[in-house]
């Protein structure tokens, strides 16, 4: 989840694409990985786990309770579905009941963890605001003129990966961040940040919805 959160919170990193004749150095970097390894992010996560321990413990306890509640319902549904001449109407009713309980549980978990996800999003956005500058600085120091994401390269040598260099620049540019957003702050509102990490804010689903 952390990686997804970072990807959603970071501003798109502009990468120059000169012609091959102009390329003196090619490298790869994982921007999300660079942020996840930054001191500011690690410190923020540690602070969040301490500050919101009660909410996290409550959410974990509730998630376990929901899983225990849904498990026999899912087992009964699967058993009924595998029976000869299974009643389709009854199966739909069972599946709908499970789905409704699961959706209600997810909504409750979303409410319980909302302060945690808000704090994480705020921390990620502050670091993300410095990501482009960190990438530019790392490229300049390594004399890189073409930077690719690792998945865009067919094959690279370890020395071509400057992710750690981007992390080092982030540590220099943004050594720490706040985990307490202003009252009127909204994800994506800070200059240099991208769209709100709404998908990342959703807690893990307590159980898989059975197929029909």
Tab-separated table of C-alpha atoms in Angstrom:
chain	number	residue	atom	x	y	z
A	1	UNK	CA	0.000	0.000	0.000
A	2	UNK	CA	2.767	2.419	0.794
A	3	UNK	CA	4.144	2.202	-2.728
A	4	UNK	CA	0.708	2.810	-4.199
A	5	UNK	CA	0.196	5.765	-1.905
A	6	UNK	CA	3.497	7.287	-2.941
A	7	UNK	CA	2.752	6.773	-6.627
A	8	UNK	CA	-0.591	8.524	-6.243
A	9	UNK	CA	0.780	11.438	-4.242
A	10	UNK	CA	3.845	12.266	-6.295
A	11	UNK	CA	3.850	14.836	-9.047
A	12	UNK	CA	4.704	13.463	-12.487
A	13	UNK	CA	8.462	13.633	-12.902
A	14	UNK	CA	9.469	15.418	-16.076
A	15	UNK	CA	12.268	13.588	-17.888
A	16	UNK	CA	14.063	15.087	-20.836
A	17	UNK	CA	14.317	12.901	-23.922
A	18	UNK	CA	17.182	14.092	-26.148
A	19	UNK	CA	18.040	12.405	-29.400
A	20	UNK	CA	20.339	9.393	-29.157
A	21	UNK	CA	23.171	11.446	-30.619
A	22	UNK	CA	22.914	13.786	-27.626
A	23	UNK	CA	22.849	11.070	-24.956
A	24	UNK	CA	26.050	10.934	-22.928
A	25	UNK	CA	24.676	8.931	-20.052
A	26	UNK	CA	21.596	6.754	-19.600
A	27	UNK	CA	20.309	5.692	-16.211
A	28	UNK	CA	17.213	4.289	-14.534
A	29	UNK	CA	15.466	5.352	-11.336
A	30	UNK	CA	12.373	4.367	-9.373
A	31	UNK	CA	10.868	7.611	-7.995
A	32	UNK	CA	8.425	5.843	-5.682
A	33	UNK	CA	11.188	3.626	-4.336
A	34	UNK	CA	13.376	6.663	-3.744
A	35	UNK	CA	10.668	8.275	-1.628
A	36	UNK	CA	9.974	5.090	0.330
A	37	UNK	CA	13.651	4.914	1.274
A	38	UNK	CA	13.925	8.587	2.226
A	39	UNK	CA	14.569	9.522	5.835
A	40	UNK	CA	11.587	11.846	5.868
A	41	UNK	CA	9.169	9.083	4.818
A	42	UNK	CA	10.565	6.505	7.239
A	43	UNK	CA	10.426	8.968	10.109
A	44	UNK	CA	6.896	10.033	9.182
A	45	UNK	CA	5.666	6.424	9.121
A	46	UNK	CA	7.234	5.762	12.519
A	47	UNK	CA	5.592	8.868	13.947
A	48	UNK	CA	2.232	7.920	12.445
A	49	UNK	CA	2.373	4.426	13.918
A	50	UNK	CA	3.007	5.934	17.341
A	51	UNK	CA	0.565	8.832	17.117
A	52	UNK	CA	-2.300	6.773	15.731
A	53	UNK	CA	-1.591	3.496	17.515
A	54	UNK	CA	-5.042	3.402	19.121
A	55	UNK	CA	-6.804	3.813	15.761
A	56	UNK	CA	-4.554	1.256	14.073
A	57	UNK	CA	-5.088	-1.276	16.850
A	58	UNK	CA	-8.827	-0.710	16.747
A	59	UNK	CA	-8.913	-1.153	12.972
A	60	UNK	CA	-6.864	-4.338	13.163
A	61	UNK	CA	-9.119	-5.752	15.866
A	62	UNK	CA	-12.232	-4.889	13.882
A	63	UNK	CA	-10.796	-6.372	10.697
A	64	UNK	CA	-10.049	-9.641	12.468
A	65	UNK	CA	-13.582	-9.722	13.895
A	66	UNK	CA	-15.092	-9.149	10.462
A	67	UNK	CA	-12.985	-11.894	8.929
A	68	UNK	CA	-14.172	-14.292	11.633
A	69	UNK	CA	-17.752	-13.226	11.014
A	70	UNK	CA	-17.581	-13.612	7.243
A	71	UNK	CA	-15.637	-16.863	7.104
A	72	UNK	CA	-18.550	-19.187	7.993
A	73	UNK	CA	-20.847	-17.288	5.642
A	74	UNK	CA	-18.380	-17.679	2.773
A	75	UNK	CA	-17.849	-21.361	3.606
A	76	UNK	CA	-21.620	-21.933	3.607
A	77	UNK	CA	-21.967	-20.142	0.288
A	78	UNK	CA	-19.223	-22.183	-1.341
A	79	UNK	CA	-20.718	-25.394	-0.013
A	80	UNK	CA	-24.168	-24.486	-1.295
A	81	UNK	CA	-22.776	-23.477	-4.681
A	82	UNK	CA	-20.997	-26.803	-5.138
A	83	UNK	CA	-24.077	-28.845	-4.269
A	84	UNK	CA	-25.971	-30.615	-7.079
A	85	UNK	CA	-28.921	-28.608	-8.359
A	86	UNK	CA	-27.890	-25.530	-6.385
A	87	UNK	CA	-30.643	-22.968	-5.922
A	88	UNK	CA	-29.531	-19.900	-7.862
A	89	UNK	CA	-31.914	-17.552	-6.077
A	90	UNK	CA	-30.697	-18.700	-2.678
A	91	UNK	CA	-27.092	-18.360	-3.816
A	92	UNK	CA	-27.705	-14.783	-4.933
A	93	UNK	CA	-29.234	-13.977	-1.561
A	94	UNK	CA	-26.237	-15.471	0.248
A	95	UNK	CA	-23.784	-13.639	-1.968
A	96	UNK	CA	-25.613	-10.332	-1.528
A	97	UNK	CA	-25.633	-10.753	2.247
A	98	UNK	CA	-21.890	-11.382	2.304
A	99	UNK	CA	-21.213	-8.467	-0.015
A	100	UNK	CA	-23.318	-6.073	2.057
A	101	UNK	CA	-21.576	-7.095	5.274
A	102	UNK	CA	-18.197	-6.719	3.593
A	103	UNK	CA	-19.023	-3.267	2.229
A	104	UNK	CA	-20.253	-2.115	5.634
A	105	UNK	CA	-17.056	-3.407	7.248
A	106	UNK	CA	-14.894	-1.646	4.680
A	107	UNK	CA	-16.750	1.606	5.280
A	108	UNK	CA	-16.158	1.241	9.015
A	109	UNK	CA	-12.466	0.491	8.507
A	110	UNK	CA	-12.218	3.477	6.175
A	111	UNK	CA	-13.632	5.684	8.916
A	112	UNK	CA	-11.320	4.244	11.573
A	113	UNK	CA	-8.172	4.662	9.472
A	114	UNK	CA	-9.055	7.987	7.837
A	115	UNK	CA	-6.776	10.038	10.138
A	116	UNK	CA	-3.904	7.629	9.450
A	117	UNK	CA	-4.331	7.754	5.683
A	118	UNK	CA	-4.672	11.539	5.776
A	119	UNK	CA	-1.390	11.838	7.692
A	120	UNK	CA	0.364	9.497	5.256
A	121	UNK	CA	-0.963	11.381	2.254
A	122	UNK	CA	0.189	14.691	3.719
A	123	UNK	CA	3.689	13.337	4.374
A	124	UNK	CA	3.902	11.831	0.895
A	125	UNK	CA	2.764	15.057	-0.735
A	126	UNK	CA	5.406	17.145	1.045
A	127	UNK	CA	8.174	14.794	-0.079
A	128	UNK	CA	6.708	14.562	-3.560
A	129	UNK	CA	6.903	18.326	-3.910
A	130	UNK	CA	10.706	18.006	-3.848
A	131	UNK	CA	10.987	14.933	-6.045
A	132	UNK	CA	11.582	16.731	-9.343
A	133	UNK	CA	14.363	18.813	-7.808
A	134	UNK	CA	15.913	15.661	-6.344
A	135	UNK	CA	15.805	13.889	-9.705
A	136	UNK	CA	17.327	16.878	-11.471
A	137	UNK	CA	20.135	17.117	-8.915
A	138	UNK	CA	20.894	13.392	-9.092
A	139	UNK	CA	20.968	13.481	-12.892
A	140	UNK	CA	23.281	16.485	-12.882
A	141	UNK	CA	25.728	14.942	-10.406
A	142	UNK	CA	25.798	11.642	-12.291
A	143	UNK	CA	25.928	13.376	-15.683
A	144	UNK	CA	22.791	11.587	-16.799
A	145	UNK	CA	21.040	12.967	-19.858
A	146	UNK	CA	18.370	10.298	-20.297
A	147	UNK	CA	16.566	8.827	-17.302
A	148	UNK	CA	14.197	5.871	-17.581
A	149	UNK	CA	12.020	3.956	-15.207
A	150	UNK	CA	13.421	0.453	-14.534
A	151	UNK	CA	10.479	-1.217	-16.289
A	152	UNK	CA	11.198	0.784	-19.446
A	153	UNK	CA	14.688	-0.678	-19.821
A	154	UNK	CA	15.254	-4.130	-21.312
A	155	UNK	CA	18.426	-4.683	-19.302
A	156	UNK	CA	20.630	-2.518	-17.099
A	157	UNK	CA	23.710	-2.816	-14.935
A	158	UNK	CA	23.354	-2.027	-11.202
A	159	UNK	CA	25.589	0.998	-11.686
A	160	UNK	CA	22.981	2.490	-14.030
A	161	UNK	CA	20.374	2.712	-11.260
A	162	UNK	CA	20.445	6.128	-9.562
A	163	UNK	CA	17.438	5.557	-7.281
A	164	UNK	CA	19.700	5.738	-4.226
A	165	UNK	CA	21.114	9.030	-5.524
A	166	UNK	CA	17.592	10.449	-5.797
A	167	UNK	CA	16.928	9.325	-2.223
A	168	UNK	CA	20.122	11.052	-1.076
A	169	UNK	CA	18.975	14.279	-2.720
A	170	UNK	CA	15.564	13.969	-1.075
A	171	UNK	CA	17.282	13.544	2.291
A	172	UNK	CA	19.120	16.782	1.600
A	173	UNK	CA	16.161	18.750	0.266
A	174	UNK	CA	13.494	17.540	2.680
A	175	UNK	CA	15.047	16.003	5.803
A	176	UNK	CA	11.714	15.815	7.623
A	177	UNK	CA	8.017	16.487	7.113
A	178	UNK	CA	4.967	17.109	9.252
A	179	UNK	CA	2.318	14.408	9.734
A	180	UNK	CA	-0.294	16.930	10.872
A	181	UNK	CA	-2.073	18.481	7.889
A	182	UNK	CA	-3.808	21.845	8.283
A	183	UNK	CA	-7.523	21.663	9.006
A	184	UNK	CA	-8.481	22.753	5.482
A	185	UNK	CA	-5.846	20.667	3.680
A	186	UNK	CA	-6.967	18.354	0.909
A	187	UNK	CA	-4.777	15.732	-0.818
A	188	UNK	CA	-3.331	17.175	-4.005
A	189	UNK	CA	-3.706	20.745	-2.839
A	190	UNK	CA	-0.014	21.401	-2.184
A	191	UNK	CA	1.992	22.842	-5.056
A	192	UNK	CA	3.900	20.168	-6.909
A	193	UNK	CA	1.666	17.307	-5.830
A	194	UNK	CA	-0.497	15.159	-8.023
A	195	UNK	CA	-3.967	13.730	-7.607
A	196	UNK	CA	-5.250	12.628	-4.226
A	197	UNK	CA	-4.301	9.096	-3.187
A	198	UNK	CA	-7.897	8.127	-2.572
A	199	UNK	CA	-7.475	4.526	-3.615
A	200	UNK	CA	-4.585	4.071	-1.248
A	201	UNK	CA	-6.613	5.332	1.666
A	202	UNK	CA	-8.946	2.357	1.525
A	203	UNK	CA	-8.082	-0.348	4.054
A	204	UNK	CA	-7.505	-3.929	3.026
A	205	UNK	CA	-10.664	-5.841	2.279
A	206	UNK	CA	-11.553	-8.152	5.173
A	207	UNK	CA	-12.492	-11.046	2.924
A	208	UNK	CA	-12.935	-11.800	-0.750
A	209	UNK	CA	-16.457	-11.398	-2.071
A	210	UNK	CA	-17.596	-14.807	-3.342
A	211	UNK	CA	-18.136	-15.225	-7.022
A	212	UNK	CA	-21.505	-15.881	-8.410
